Amino acid sequence: MVALVEKTQKRLTIEVKDIATDTTAVRSLDWDRDRFDIEFGLQNGTTYNSFLIRGEKIALVDTSHEKFRQLYLDTLKGLINLTDIDYLIISHTEPDHSGLVKDMLQLAPEITVVGSKVAIQFLENLVHTPFKRQIVKNADKLDLGNGHELEFVIAPNLHWPDTIFTFDHKTETLYTCDAFGLHYCSDATFDEDLEAISPDYKYYYECLMAPNSRSVLSALKRMGELKKITTIATGHGPLLHHNVEELVQRYRTWSQTQAKAETSVGIFYVSEYGASDRLAQALANGITKTGVAVEMVDLGIAPDLQELRELVSRVAGIIIGMPPASEDANIQGALGTILGSANPKQAIGIFETGGGNDEPTYPLLNKFRALGLHVGFPVIEIRETPTENKYKLCEEAGTDLAQWVTRDKSIKAMKSLGADLDKALGRISGGLYIITAKKNDVQSAMLASWVMQASFKPLGFSVAVAKDRAIESLMQVGDKFVLNVLEEGNYQVLMKHFLKRFAPGADRFQGIRTQSAENGTPILADALAYMECEVASRLDAGDHWIVYCTVYAGKVSKPEGMTAVHHRKVGNHY
Ligand code: FEO
C-alpha cells in the first residue's frame, strides 16, 4: 500500500527552477504518461513547461495540463500573487499548454492574453467570457521593462496553426512550446545528456514536425533573424541550452530532407483543435513512414487560392478532411480550387469527423473519381471520439495511399539491381515467422523472415521490419510482442493468411486460432514455437528498422518440429 502511495505521488510532480535572469520555469512533470497517441511512443512520460518572466511588468508563458490544476496553481501562487501578472502569453492553444487558461482568467481577470489571431479566436470559444487580449503578428514586440523586450515569431503548424514563439532579448531565451520539444520526463531541467534524449527528440520530430517540414524551415528562417539564442525553452521535456546549435541543426537537416522528397501528399483539412487534427496527424504519420513527404493545409484559415492551386498540382496524392457540412464560403472556395486543380494521376482519400449521416463525403469522392483519381483508401467516417483503433486505421490508410503513389518507383527500384548481385543476395536465407503485437486495444501481425539470434546474455534476437509496416509503431523501445515460429511442412495456411494485403484497420486475426500472452498479445496456436519479447533498441537501416529484442518467455509445441525456411530467388525485394 505504501509503495502504491509513493508511486501515485511520484506520478505528477512539479519543478520550479530559475533558468535565466528574472525568469522561472514551472515544469509539470507527468512521469508515467503513456497514452496511445502517435506522439507518445517512447514511454518516457512528458512534461508541460510554463515560464514566468519578471520585468517591470510580469508575463506568464503558457500554463499546464488540467490534470495539474491544483498543483500548478498552488505552485504559481507560491511564486507570485496571480493578480500581479500582466500578460499571459499563449504559444499554442492545445489543452496540454492552455488547459488552465480559464482558471487563470477567473483568478486574475485583469490579465491580458497575448497570442496569434487564431489562438485568441479559439480561446474566445473556450472561455466564453470577455477577456483582455493582444493579438500579435510576426516581429511584434512587447516591452516588459528592465530589458525584457519580447519579440514574437509566427510559427504556424508547429504544431497547430496558431503557434507563436516568443524571444526575450535580455535573456536570449526563445519560448517555442511544442517545437524542439520531446516527450521525456526526468529530473534534468536542461539537455545535458544529449545521448539520452536524442531518440525521443527524433521520434517527436518525426511524429509532430515532419508533416510540417516546410513550416519548420520557415520558422527556422524567422528564428535566424533573431540575435543569438542561448536557450530554447520548450513546452515539453528538457530545455535546450547545452546543445542548442546541434539540436536546431537537426531540425534543419531533417526538414530539408523531407522538403526535398520527390513525392508528397497534401492533407487539406479544417482544424478543429481536437480530433480532426489528430486524425490528420495519424494519416500524415502513415504517409511519412513510406518516405513520402506531407504538406498540411488548414482550409479553415482561408489559404491563398493561387498557392493552393500550385500545391494541389504538385502533389501525388490528395487527402481531404471534411468538416461537418460547412456553409463557409472560404472552405467551399478552397474545395472548389482543389477539385479544379486535381489530375487523374493522383490518389484521393477522404476522412470526416463529426457531423450526421447526410454528410457530403461520397458525392465529393465521386467528383474526384469522375476526374480519374485513384481512391487511395475507403472513406473514413468518425462520428464519435476516435479510439486508438481509429488512429491506427488512419495511419494505415495514409501508408496505403502513399504506397500507391510510389508504386512505379518501387517497381523500378526492384528492377535496378544487377541480375547477378540480385540473385546472390537472394541466397541469404531466413526462417519463417509471424510477429504478433498488441498495445492497449490495437493489435497487428506481420510475416517476418529477417530474424536472427543476436545475444546470449541477455537472450536476444534481432528482426528487420520495413519502415512502412503497420506493426512498426507497436514495436517501439519498451513494447512487448510475440515471435511465432512457423513449422516446416505446416506453414502454408498461416503464411498465406498473413501475406494478404489487409484493408486499413482490418482485424488480422479473424479466423486464426490464438491464445494470449502475458500482456494479451495473440500467440498463434498453430505455430511450432513462440517467444515473448521486449524491444530493447532500434537501429535505422535505410528502408528498415533493425529491432533488437530480449526474450523473457517461450514454448515449443512439437519438440521434434523444424523451423520453416524461406528460400528466395532474388534479394532486392521480399
Ligand atoms: Fe504540446 Fe500541440 O501541444
Coordinates of C-alpha atoms and ligand atoms in Angstrom, one line a residue:
M1 CA 0.0 0.0 0.0
V2 CA 2.8 2.3 0.9
A3 CA 4.6 1.6 -2.4
L4 CA 1.4 2.3 -4.2
V5 CA 1.0 5.7 -2.5
E6 CA 4.6 6.5 -3.3
K7 CA 4.1 5.6 -6.9
T8 CA 0.9 7.7 -7.1
Q9 CA 2.7 10.6 -5.5
K10 CA 5.5 10.4 -8.0
R11 CA 3.2 10.4 -11.0
L12 CA 2.6 14.1 -11.1
T13 CA 5.2 16.4 -9.6
I14 CA 6.3 20.0 -10.3
E15 CA 9.7 21.6 -10.6
V16 CA 10.4 25.2 -10.1
K17 CA 13.7 26.5 -11.4
D18 CA 15.3 29.8 -12.2
I19 CA 16.6 29.4 -15.7
A20 CA 17.8 33.0 -16.5
T21 CA 17.7 36.5 -15.1
D22 CA 14.2 37.2 -13.7
T23 CA 12.9 34.0 -15.4
T24 CA 11.5 31.0 -13.6
A25 CA 10.4 27.7 -15.2
V26 CA 7.4 25.9 -13.7
R27 CA 7.6 22.4 -15.1
S28 CA 4.7 20.0 -14.6
L29 CA 6.3 16.5 -14.6
D30 CA 4.0 13.8 -15.9
W31 CA 6.2 10.8 -15.2
D32 CA 4.0 8.0 -16.4
R33 CA 2.1 9.4 -19.3
D34 CA 1.8 6.6 -21.8
R35 CA -1.4 7.3 -23.7
F36 CA -1.6 5.6 -27.0
D37 CA -1.1 8.6 -29.1
I38 CA 1.1 8.7 -32.1
E39 CA 3.5 11.0 -30.4
F40 CA 3.8 9.1 -27.1
G41 CA 5.5 6.1 -28.3
L42 CA 8.7 6.0 -26.3
Q43 CA 7.1 5.7 -22.9
N44 CA 9.3 8.2 -21.1
G45 CA 6.4 10.4 -19.8
T46 CA 6.4 14.0 -20.6
T47 CA 6.4 17.5 -19.1
Y48 CA 4.4 20.6 -19.6
N49 CA 6.6 23.7 -19.2
S50 CA 5.4 27.1 -18.2
F51 CA 7.5 30.2 -17.6
L52 CA 7.3 33.4 -15.5
I53 CA 9.3 36.5 -16.7
R54 CA 9.5 39.4 -14.3
G55 CA 10.4 42.7 -15.8
E56 CA 8.6 45.9 -14.6
K57 CA 5.6 44.1 -16.0
I58 CA 5.2 40.3 -15.5
A59 CA 4.4 37.7 -18.1
L60 CA 3.5 34.1 -17.9
V61 CA 4.3 32.0 -20.9
D62 CA 1.7 29.1 -21.2
T63 CA 0.1 27.2 -18.3
S64 CA -0.2 23.5 -17.9
H65 CA -2.4 20.5 -18.5
E66 CA -5.6 20.5 -16.5
K67 CA -4.5 17.3 -14.6
F68 CA -2.0 19.6 -12.8
R69 CA -4.7 22.2 -11.9
Q70 CA -4.2 22.2 -8.1
L71 CA -0.5 21.5 -8.1
Y72 CA 0.3 24.1 -10.8
L73 CA -1.9 26.9 -9.4
D74 CA -0.7 26.3 -5.8
T75 CA 2.9 26.4 -7.0
L76 CA 2.3 29.6 -9.1
K77 CA 0.6 31.2 -6.1
G78 CA 3.7 30.4 -4.0
L79 CA 5.8 32.3 -6.5
I80 CA 3.7 35.3 -7.2
N81 CA 0.4 37.0 -6.5
L82 CA -1.6 35.9 -9.5
T83 CA -3.2 39.4 -9.9
D84 CA 0.3 40.8 -10.3
I85 CA 0.7 39.0 -13.7
D86 CA 0.1 41.4 -16.5
Y87 CA 0.3 39.2 -19.6
L88 CA -0.5 35.5 -20.3
I89 CA 1.3 34.6 -23.5
I90 CA -0.4 31.7 -25.3
S91 CA 2.1 30.0 -27.6
H92 CA -0.4 27.5 -28.8
T93 CA -3.9 26.5 -27.6
E94 CA -3.8 22.7 -27.4
P95 CA -5.1 21.8 -23.9
D96 CA -1.8 20.5 -22.6
H97 CA -0.5 24.1 -22.5
S98 CA -3.7 26.1 -22.2
G99 CA -5.7 23.7 -20.1
L100 CA -5.6 26.2 -17.2
V101 CA -6.2 29.5 -19.1
K102 CA -9.8 29.6 -18.0
D103 CA -8.7 29.2 -14.3
M104 CA -6.1 31.9 -14.7
L105 CA -8.7 34.3 -16.1
Q106 CA -11.0 33.6 -13.2
L107 CA -8.3 34.1 -10.6
A108 CA -6.7 37.1 -12.4
P109 CA -9.4 38.7 -14.6
E110 CA -7.3 41.8 -15.5
I111 CA -4.6 39.7 -17.2
T112 CA -4.1 40.5 -20.9
V113 CA -3.9 37.3 -23.1
V114 CA -1.3 37.6 -25.8
G115 CA -1.5 35.3 -28.8
S116 CA -1.9 34.9 -32.6
K117 CA -5.3 35.8 -34.1
V118 CA -6.2 32.2 -34.5
A119 CA -5.3 31.4 -30.9
I120 CA -7.4 34.3 -29.5
Q121 CA -10.4 33.2 -31.6
F122 CA -10.1 29.7 -30.2
L123 CA -9.8 30.9 -26.7
E124 CA -13.0 33.0 -27.1
N125 CA -14.9 29.8 -27.7
L126 CA -13.1 28.1 -24.8
V127 CA -13.5 30.7 -22.2
H128 CA -17.0 32.2 -23.0
T129 CA -16.4 35.3 -21.0
P130 CA -14.8 38.6 -22.2
F131 CA -11.1 38.9 -21.5
K132 CA -8.4 41.5 -22.4
R133 CA -6.4 40.4 -25.4
Q134 CA -3.5 41.5 -27.6
I135 CA -3.2 39.9 -31.0
V136 CA 0.4 39.7 -32.2
K137 CA 1.9 39.3 -35.6
N138 CA 5.4 38.3 -36.7
A139 CA 8.2 40.7 -35.3
D140 CA 5.7 42.5 -33.0
K141 CA 7.3 43.5 -29.7
L142 CA 6.1 43.7 -26.1
D143 CA 8.4 45.5 -23.6
L144 CA 8.1 44.2 -20.1
G145 CA 10.8 46.7 -18.8
N146 CA 14.2 46.0 -17.2
G147 CA 15.5 45.0 -20.6
H148 CA 12.9 42.2 -21.1
E149 CA 11.8 43.1 -24.6
L150 CA 9.8 40.3 -26.0
E151 CA 9.6 39.7 -29.7
F152 CA 7.1 37.4 -31.3
V153 CA 7.8 34.9 -34.2
I154 CA 4.8 33.5 -36.0
A155 CA 5.4 29.7 -36.4
P156 CA 2.1 28.3 -37.9
N157 CA 1.6 24.5 -37.8
L158 CA 4.3 23.8 -35.2
H159 CA 2.3 22.1 -34.1
W160 CA -1.1 23.7 -34.7
P161 CA -1.9 26.6 -36.9
D162 CA -2.0 29.1 -34.1
T163 CA 1.6 28.8 -32.8
I164 CA 3.9 31.7 -31.9
F165 CA 7.4 31.7 -30.5
T166 CA 8.4 34.4 -28.0
F167 CA 12.0 35.7 -27.8
D168 CA 13.3 37.6 -24.7
H169 CA 16.1 39.8 -25.9
K170 CA 17.5 40.2 -22.4
T171 CA 18.0 36.5 -21.6
E172 CA 18.3 35.4 -25.2
T173 CA 15.7 32.8 -24.5
L174 CA 13.3 31.6 -27.2
Y175 CA 10.0 30.1 -25.9
T176 CA 8.8 27.6 -28.6
C177 CA 6.1 25.4 -26.9
D178 CA 5.9 22.2 -29.0
A179 CA 8.7 22.9 -31.4
F180 CA 12.1 21.5 -30.4
G181 CA 10.4 19.6 -27.6
L182 CA 10.4 16.0 -26.7
H183 CA 8.2 13.7 -24.5
Y184 CA 10.8 13.0 -21.9
C185 CA 10.4 13.3 -18.2
S186 CA 13.4 13.4 -15.9
D187 CA 14.9 15.5 -13.1
A188 CA 17.1 17.2 -15.6
T189 CA 15.8 20.7 -16.4
F190 CA 18.2 21.0 -19.3
D191 CA 19.7 18.9 -22.2
E192 CA 23.0 17.9 -20.6
D193 CA 22.6 14.3 -21.7
L194 CA 22.3 14.6 -25.4
E195 CA 22.6 10.8 -26.0
A196 CA 19.8 10.1 -23.6
I197 CA 17.4 12.5 -25.2
S198 CA 18.3 12.0 -28.9
P199 CA 15.9 9.1 -29.7
D200 CA 12.9 10.9 -28.2
Y201 CA 13.9 14.2 -29.8
K202 CA 13.9 12.5 -33.2
Y203 CA 10.8 10.5 -32.6
Y204 CA 8.9 13.6 -31.6
Y205 CA 10.1 15.4 -34.7
E206 CA 9.0 12.6 -36.9
C207 CA 5.6 12.4 -35.4
L208 CA 4.8 16.1 -34.9
M209 CA 7.0 18.1 -37.1
A210 CA 8.0 16.1 -40.2
P211 CA 4.5 16.5 -41.7
N212 CA 5.1 20.2 -41.5
S213 CA 8.7 20.3 -42.7
R214 CA 8.1 23.4 -44.8
S215 CA 6.7 25.2 -41.8
V216 CA 9.7 24.2 -39.8
L217 CA 12.0 25.7 -42.4
S218 CA 10.0 28.9 -42.5
A219 CA 10.2 29.2 -38.7
L220 CA 13.9 28.5 -38.7
K221 CA 14.4 31.3 -41.2
R222 CA 12.5 33.7 -39.0
M223 CA 14.5 32.5 -36.0
G224 CA 17.6 33.3 -37.9
E225 CA 16.6 36.9 -37.9
L226 CA 16.8 37.0 -34.1
K227 CA 20.1 37.6 -32.3
K228 CA 21.9 34.8 -30.6
I229 CA 19.6 32.2 -29.0
T230 CA 21.2 30.9 -25.8
T231 CA 18.3 28.8 -24.5
I232 CA 15.2 27.3 -26.2
A233 CA 12.6 27.0 -23.6
T234 CA 10.4 24.2 -24.9
G235 CA 6.9 23.3 -23.8
H236 CA 7.8 19.6 -23.4
G237 CA 10.8 17.9 -21.9
P238 CA 14.2 19.4 -21.0
L239 CA 15.0 22.9 -22.1
L240 CA 17.7 23.2 -24.7
H241 CA 20.8 25.1 -23.5
H242 CA 23.9 22.9 -23.9
N243 CA 23.2 21.7 -27.4
V244 CA 21.1 24.5 -29.0
E245 CA 23.1 24.7 -32.2
E246 CA 23.3 20.9 -32.7
L247 CA 19.6 20.3 -32.0
V248 CA 18.4 23.2 -34.2
Q249 CA 20.6 21.9 -36.9
R250 CA 19.0 18.5 -36.7
Y251 CA 15.6 20.1 -37.3
R252 CA 17.0 21.9 -40.3
T253 CA 18.6 18.8 -41.8
W254 CA 15.6 16.6 -41.2
S255 CA 13.2 19.2 -42.6
Q256 CA 15.4 19.8 -45.7
T257 CA 15.4 16.1 -46.4
Q258 CA 11.6 15.9 -46.0
A259 CA 11.1 19.0 -48.2
K260 CA 13.3 17.6 -50.9
A261 CA 11.3 14.3 -51.1
E262 CA 10.4 13.8 -54.7
T263 CA 6.9 12.7 -53.8
S264 CA 4.5 14.4 -51.5
V265 CA 0.8 14.1 -50.4
G266 CA -1.3 17.1 -49.5
I267 CA -3.6 16.9 -46.5
F268 CA -6.3 19.6 -46.7
Y269 CA -8.5 19.7 -43.6
V270 CA -10.3 22.0 -41.3
S271 CA -8.5 22.3 -37.9
E272 CA -10.9 21.8 -35.0
Y273 CA -8.2 21.8 -32.4
G274 CA -9.0 18.3 -31.5
A275 CA -10.0 15.0 -33.2
S276 CA -9.6 16.2 -36.8
D277 CA -6.1 17.4 -36.1
R278 CA -5.0 14.2 -34.5
L279 CA -6.6 12.1 -37.3
A280 CA -4.8 14.3 -39.9
Q281 CA -1.6 13.7 -37.9
A282 CA -2.1 10.0 -37.9
L283 CA -2.6 9.9 -41.7
A284 CA 0.5 12.1 -42.0
N285 CA 2.4 9.7 -39.9
G286 CA 1.4 6.7 -42.0
I287 CA 2.5 8.6 -45.1
T288 CA 5.9 9.7 -43.9
K289 CA 6.7 6.1 -42.9
T290 CA 6.9 5.4 -46.6
G291 CA 9.4 8.2 -47.3
V292 CA 6.7 10.3 -48.9
A293 CA 6.5 13.9 -47.7
V294 CA 3.3 15.5 -46.4
E295 CA 2.1 19.1 -46.7
M296 CA -0.7 20.0 -44.4
V297 CA -3.1 22.9 -45.1
D298 CA -5.8 24.2 -42.8
L299 CA -8.7 25.2 -45.0
G300 CA -10.3 27.0 -42.1
I301 CA -7.8 29.9 -42.3
A302 CA -8.6 30.8 -45.9
P303 CA -5.4 29.7 -47.7
D304 CA -4.3 31.7 -50.7
L305 CA -6.1 30.1 -53.7
Q306 CA -3.2 30.5 -56.1
E307 CA -0.8 28.8 -53.6
L308 CA -3.4 26.1 -53.1
R309 CA -3.7 25.5 -56.8
E310 CA 0.1 25.3 -57.2
L311 CA 0.3 22.8 -54.2
V312 CA -2.5 20.6 -55.5
S313 CA -1.0 20.3 -58.9
R314 CA 2.4 19.4 -57.4
V315 CA 1.4 16.6 -55.0
A316 CA 0.9 12.9 -55.9
G317 CA -2.0 12.4 -53.6
I318 CA -4.8 14.4 -52.0
I319 CA -6.4 13.8 -48.7
I320 CA -9.4 15.9 -47.6
G321 CA -10.6 16.1 -44.0
M322 CA -14.2 17.1 -44.3
P323 CA -15.7 19.4 -41.7
P324 CA -19.3 18.9 -40.7
A325 CA -21.3 20.3 -43.6
S326 CA -19.9 23.8 -43.8
E327 CA -21.5 26.8 -45.5
D328 CA -18.3 28.7 -45.0
A329 CA -17.6 30.3 -48.4
N330 CA -13.8 30.1 -47.8
I331 CA -13.9 26.4 -47.3
Q332 CA -16.2 25.8 -50.2
G333 CA -14.0 28.0 -52.4
A334 CA -10.9 26.0 -51.3
L335 CA -12.6 22.7 -52.0
G336 CA -13.6 24.0 -55.5
T337 CA -10.0 25.0 -56.1
I338 CA -8.7 21.6 -55.1
L339 CA -11.2 19.9 -57.4
G340 CA -10.2 22.2 -60.2
S341 CA -6.5 21.5 -59.9
A342 CA -6.6 17.7 -59.3
N343 CA -5.4 15.4 -62.1
P344 CA -6.0 11.7 -63.0
K345 CA -2.5 10.6 -61.9
Q346 CA -3.2 11.4 -58.3
A347 CA -4.7 9.4 -55.5
I348 CA -7.6 10.7 -53.3
G349 CA -8.6 9.9 -49.8
I350 CA -11.3 11.5 -47.7
F351 CA -11.9 11.4 -43.9
E352 CA -14.7 13.1 -42.0
T353 CA -15.1 13.9 -38.3
G354 CA -18.4 14.8 -36.5
G355 CA -21.5 15.6 -38.5
G356 CA -24.5 13.5 -39.2
N357 CA -25.3 10.8 -41.7
D358 CA -26.0 13.1 -44.5
E359 CA -22.5 14.5 -45.0
P360 CA -21.3 15.1 -48.5
T361 CA -18.2 12.8 -48.4
Y362 CA -19.4 10.4 -51.0
P363 CA -20.6 13.0 -53.5
L364 CA -17.2 14.7 -53.1
L365 CA -15.3 11.4 -53.6
N366 CA -17.4 10.7 -56.7
K367 CA -16.3 14.1 -58.2
F368 CA -12.7 13.1 -57.8
R369 CA -13.3 9.7 -59.2
A370 CA -15.0 11.2 -62.2
L371 CA -11.8 13.2 -62.8
G372 CA -9.9 9.8 -62.8
L373 CA -8.2 9.9 -59.5
H374 CA -7.4 6.6 -57.8
V375 CA -9.2 6.0 -54.4
G376 CA -6.3 5.5 -52.0
F377 CA -8.4 4.3 -49.1
P378 CA -12.1 3.9 -48.4
V379 CA -13.8 7.0 -46.9
I380 CA -13.1 7.2 -43.1
E381 CA -16.1 8.5 -41.2
I382 CA -15.6 9.2 -37.5
R383 CA -18.8 10.1 -35.6
E384 CA -17.6 9.8 -32.1
T385 CA -14.4 10.5 -30.1
P386 CA -11.8 8.5 -32.0
T387 CA -10.5 5.3 -30.4
E388 CA -6.9 4.1 -30.6
N389 CA -8.0 1.7 -33.3
K390 CA -9.3 4.7 -35.4
Y391 CA -6.0 6.5 -35.2
K392 CA -4.3 3.3 -36.2
L393 CA -6.7 2.9 -39.1
C394 CA -5.9 6.4 -40.3
E395 CA -2.2 5.7 -40.1
E396 CA -2.6 2.5 -42.2
A397 CA -4.8 4.4 -44.6
G398 CA -2.1 7.0 -45.0
T399 CA 0.5 4.3 -45.7
D400 CA -1.7 2.6 -48.3
L401 CA -2.3 5.8 -50.2
A402 CA 1.5 6.6 -50.1
Q403 CA 2.4 3.1 -51.2
W404 CA 0.1 3.6 -54.2
V405 CA 1.6 6.9 -55.3
T406 CA 5.1 5.5 -55.1
R407 CA 4.3 2.1 -56.8
D408 CA 6.1 2.9 -60.0
K409 CA 9.3 3.9 -58.2
S410 CA 9.2 0.7 -56.1
I411 CA 8.9 -1.4 -59.2
K412 CA 11.8 0.5 -60.9
A413 CA 14.0 0.0 -57.8
M414 CA 13.3 -3.7 -57.8
K415 CA 14.5 -3.9 -61.4
S416 CA 17.5 -1.7 -60.9
L417 CA 19.9 -4.1 -59.2
G418 CA 22.4 -6.1 -61.4
A419 CA 21.0 -9.5 -62.1
D420 CA 23.9 -11.4 -60.5
L421 CA 24.1 -9.4 -57.4
D422 CA 20.4 -9.7 -57.1
K423 CA 20.5 -13.5 -57.3
A424 CA 23.5 -13.8 -55.0
L425 CA 21.8 -11.7 -52.3
G426 CA 18.7 -13.9 -52.7
R427 CA 20.8 -16.9 -51.4
I428 CA 20.8 -15.4 -47.9
S429 CA 18.1 -17.4 -46.3
G430 CA 15.9 -16.9 -43.2
G431 CA 13.3 -18.8 -41.3
L432 CA 9.6 -18.1 -41.5
Y433 CA 8.0 -16.3 -38.6
I434 CA 4.9 -14.3 -37.7
I435 CA 5.3 -11.3 -35.4
T436 CA 2.2 -10.5 -33.4
A437 CA 1.9 -7.4 -31.3
K438 CA -0.6 -5.6 -29.1
K439 CA -0.5 -2.2 -27.4
N440 CA -3.6 -1.3 -25.4
D441 CA -6.5 -2.0 -27.8
V442 CA -4.6 -2.1 -31.0
Q443 CA -3.1 -5.3 -32.4
S444 CA -1.3 -6.3 -35.5
A445 CA 0.7 -9.0 -37.2
M446 CA 3.3 -9.5 -39.9
L447 CA 5.2 -12.3 -41.7
A448 CA 8.9 -11.9 -41.0
S449 CA 11.9 -13.7 -42.3
W450 CA 14.8 -11.5 -41.4
V451 CA 15.2 -12.8 -37.9
M452 CA 18.4 -13.9 -36.2
Q453 CA 19.6 -14.6 -32.7
A454 CA 21.8 -11.7 -31.5
S455 CA 22.9 -12.3 -27.9
F456 CA 23.1 -15.0 -25.1
K457 CA 23.2 -12.6 -22.2
P458 CA 20.6 -11.3 -22.2
L459 CA 18.8 -13.8 -24.5
G460 CA 18.0 -11.7 -27.5
F461 CA 17.4 -11.6 -31.3
S462 CA 17.0 -9.0 -34.0
V463 CA 14.4 -8.6 -36.6
A464 CA 14.3 -6.3 -39.6
V465 CA 10.9 -4.5 -40.1
A466 CA 10.2 -2.4 -43.1
K467 CA 9.5 1.2 -42.1
D468 CA 6.2 1.3 -43.8
R469 CA 4.8 -1.7 -41.9
A470 CA 1.7 -1.1 -39.8
I471 CA 3.1 -3.2 -37.0
E472 CA 6.2 -1.0 -36.8
S473 CA 4.5 1.6 -34.5
L474 CA 3.8 -1.3 -32.0
M475 CA 7.5 -2.1 -31.8
Q476 CA 8.9 0.9 -30.2
V477 CA 11.6 0.6 -27.4
G478 CA 9.9 -0.9 -24.4
D479 CA 7.0 -2.5 -26.3
K480 CA 6.3 -6.2 -26.0
F481 CA 5.4 -8.6 -28.8
V482 CA 5.5 -12.3 -29.7
L483 CA 7.7 -14.0 -32.3
N484 CA 5.8 -17.1 -33.6
V485 CA 7.9 -19.7 -35.4
L486 CA 6.3 -21.5 -38.3
E487 CA 6.8 -25.2 -38.9
E488 CA 8.4 -26.8 -41.9
G489 CA 5.7 -28.6 -43.9
N490 CA 2.9 -26.9 -41.9
Y491 CA 3.2 -23.2 -42.6
Q492 CA 1.2 -22.6 -45.8
V493 CA -2.1 -21.6 -44.2
L494 CA -0.6 -19.1 -41.8
M495 CA 1.8 -17.7 -44.3
K496 CA -0.9 -17.2 -46.9
H497 CA -3.2 -15.5 -44.4
F498 CA -0.6 -13.1 -43.1
L499 CA 0.8 -12.3 -46.6
K500 CA -2.6 -10.9 -47.6
R501 CA -3.0 -7.2 -48.1
F502 CA -5.3 -6.1 -45.2
A503 CA -7.5 -3.1 -45.5
P504 CA -6.7 -0.2 -43.2
G505 CA -7.7 -1.1 -39.6
A506 CA -8.7 -4.7 -40.6
D507 CA -8.5 -7.4 -37.9
R508 CA -5.5 -9.5 -38.8
F509 CA -6.6 -12.4 -36.6
Q510 CA -10.1 -13.1 -37.9
G511 CA -10.4 -16.9 -38.5
I512 CA -7.0 -17.6 -36.8
R513 CA -6.6 -19.7 -33.7
T514 CA -4.9 -17.8 -30.9
Q515 CA -4.2 -17.8 -27.2
S516 CA -3.0 -14.9 -25.1
A517 CA 0.5 -13.9 -24.0
E518 CA 1.0 -12.3 -20.6
N519 CA 0.3 -8.8 -22.0
G520 CA -2.6 -10.0 -24.1
T521 CA -0.7 -10.3 -27.4
P522 CA -2.2 -13.1 -29.5
I523 CA 0.0 -16.2 -29.8
L524 CA -0.7 -18.3 -32.9
A525 CA -2.0 -21.7 -31.7
D526 CA -0.7 -23.4 -34.8
A527 CA 2.9 -22.1 -34.6
L528 CA 5.8 -24.5 -33.9
A529 CA 7.1 -22.3 -31.1
Y530 CA 6.7 -18.8 -29.7
M531 CA 8.8 -16.3 -27.7
E532 CA 7.5 -13.3 -25.7
C533 CA 9.9 -10.4 -26.1
E534 CA 10.5 -6.8 -25.4
V535 CA 12.1 -4.3 -27.7
A536 CA 15.4 -3.1 -26.3
S537 CA 16.7 -0.9 -29.1
R538 CA 16.2 0.0 -32.8
L539 CA 18.7 0.7 -35.5
D540 CA 17.9 2.8 -38.5
A541 CA 18.8 0.7 -41.6
G542 CA 17.6 2.6 -44.7
D543 CA 14.1 1.4 -45.5
H544 CA 14.0 -1.0 -42.5
W545 CA 14.3 -0.8 -38.7
I546 CA 16.5 -3.4 -37.2
V547 CA 14.7 -4.1 -33.9
Y548 CA 16.8 -5.8 -31.1
C549 CA 14.7 -7.6 -28.5
T550 CA 15.2 -9.5 -25.4
V551 CA 13.2 -12.7 -24.8
Y552 CA 11.6 -13.5 -21.4
A553 CA 9.3 -16.4 -22.1
G554 CA 8.7 -19.1 -24.7
K555 CA 7.5 -22.6 -25.6
V556 CA 7.8 -25.2 -28.3
S557 CA 4.7 -27.2 -29.2
K558 CA 6.5 -30.1 -31.0
P559 CA 10.0 -30.8 -29.7
E560 CA 10.9 -32.6 -33.0
G561 CA 9.5 -29.9 -35.3
M562 CA 11.8 -28.0 -37.6
T563 CA 11.6 -24.3 -38.5
A564 CA 10.2 -23.5 -41.9
V565 CA 12.9 -21.9 -44.1
H566 CA 12.4 -19.2 -46.7
H567 CA 14.3 -19.7 -49.9
R568 CA 14.3 -16.8 -52.2
K569 CA 15.3 -16.2 -55.8
V570 CA 16.3 -12.5 -55.6
G571 CA 17.5 -10.2 -52.8
N572 CA 16.1 -6.9 -53.9
H573 CA 12.6 -7.4 -52.7
Y574 CA 10.8 -9.9 -50.4
Ligands
FEO1 FE1 2.0 20.1 -26.7 FE2 0.5 20.6 -29.5 O1 0.6 20.5 -27.7

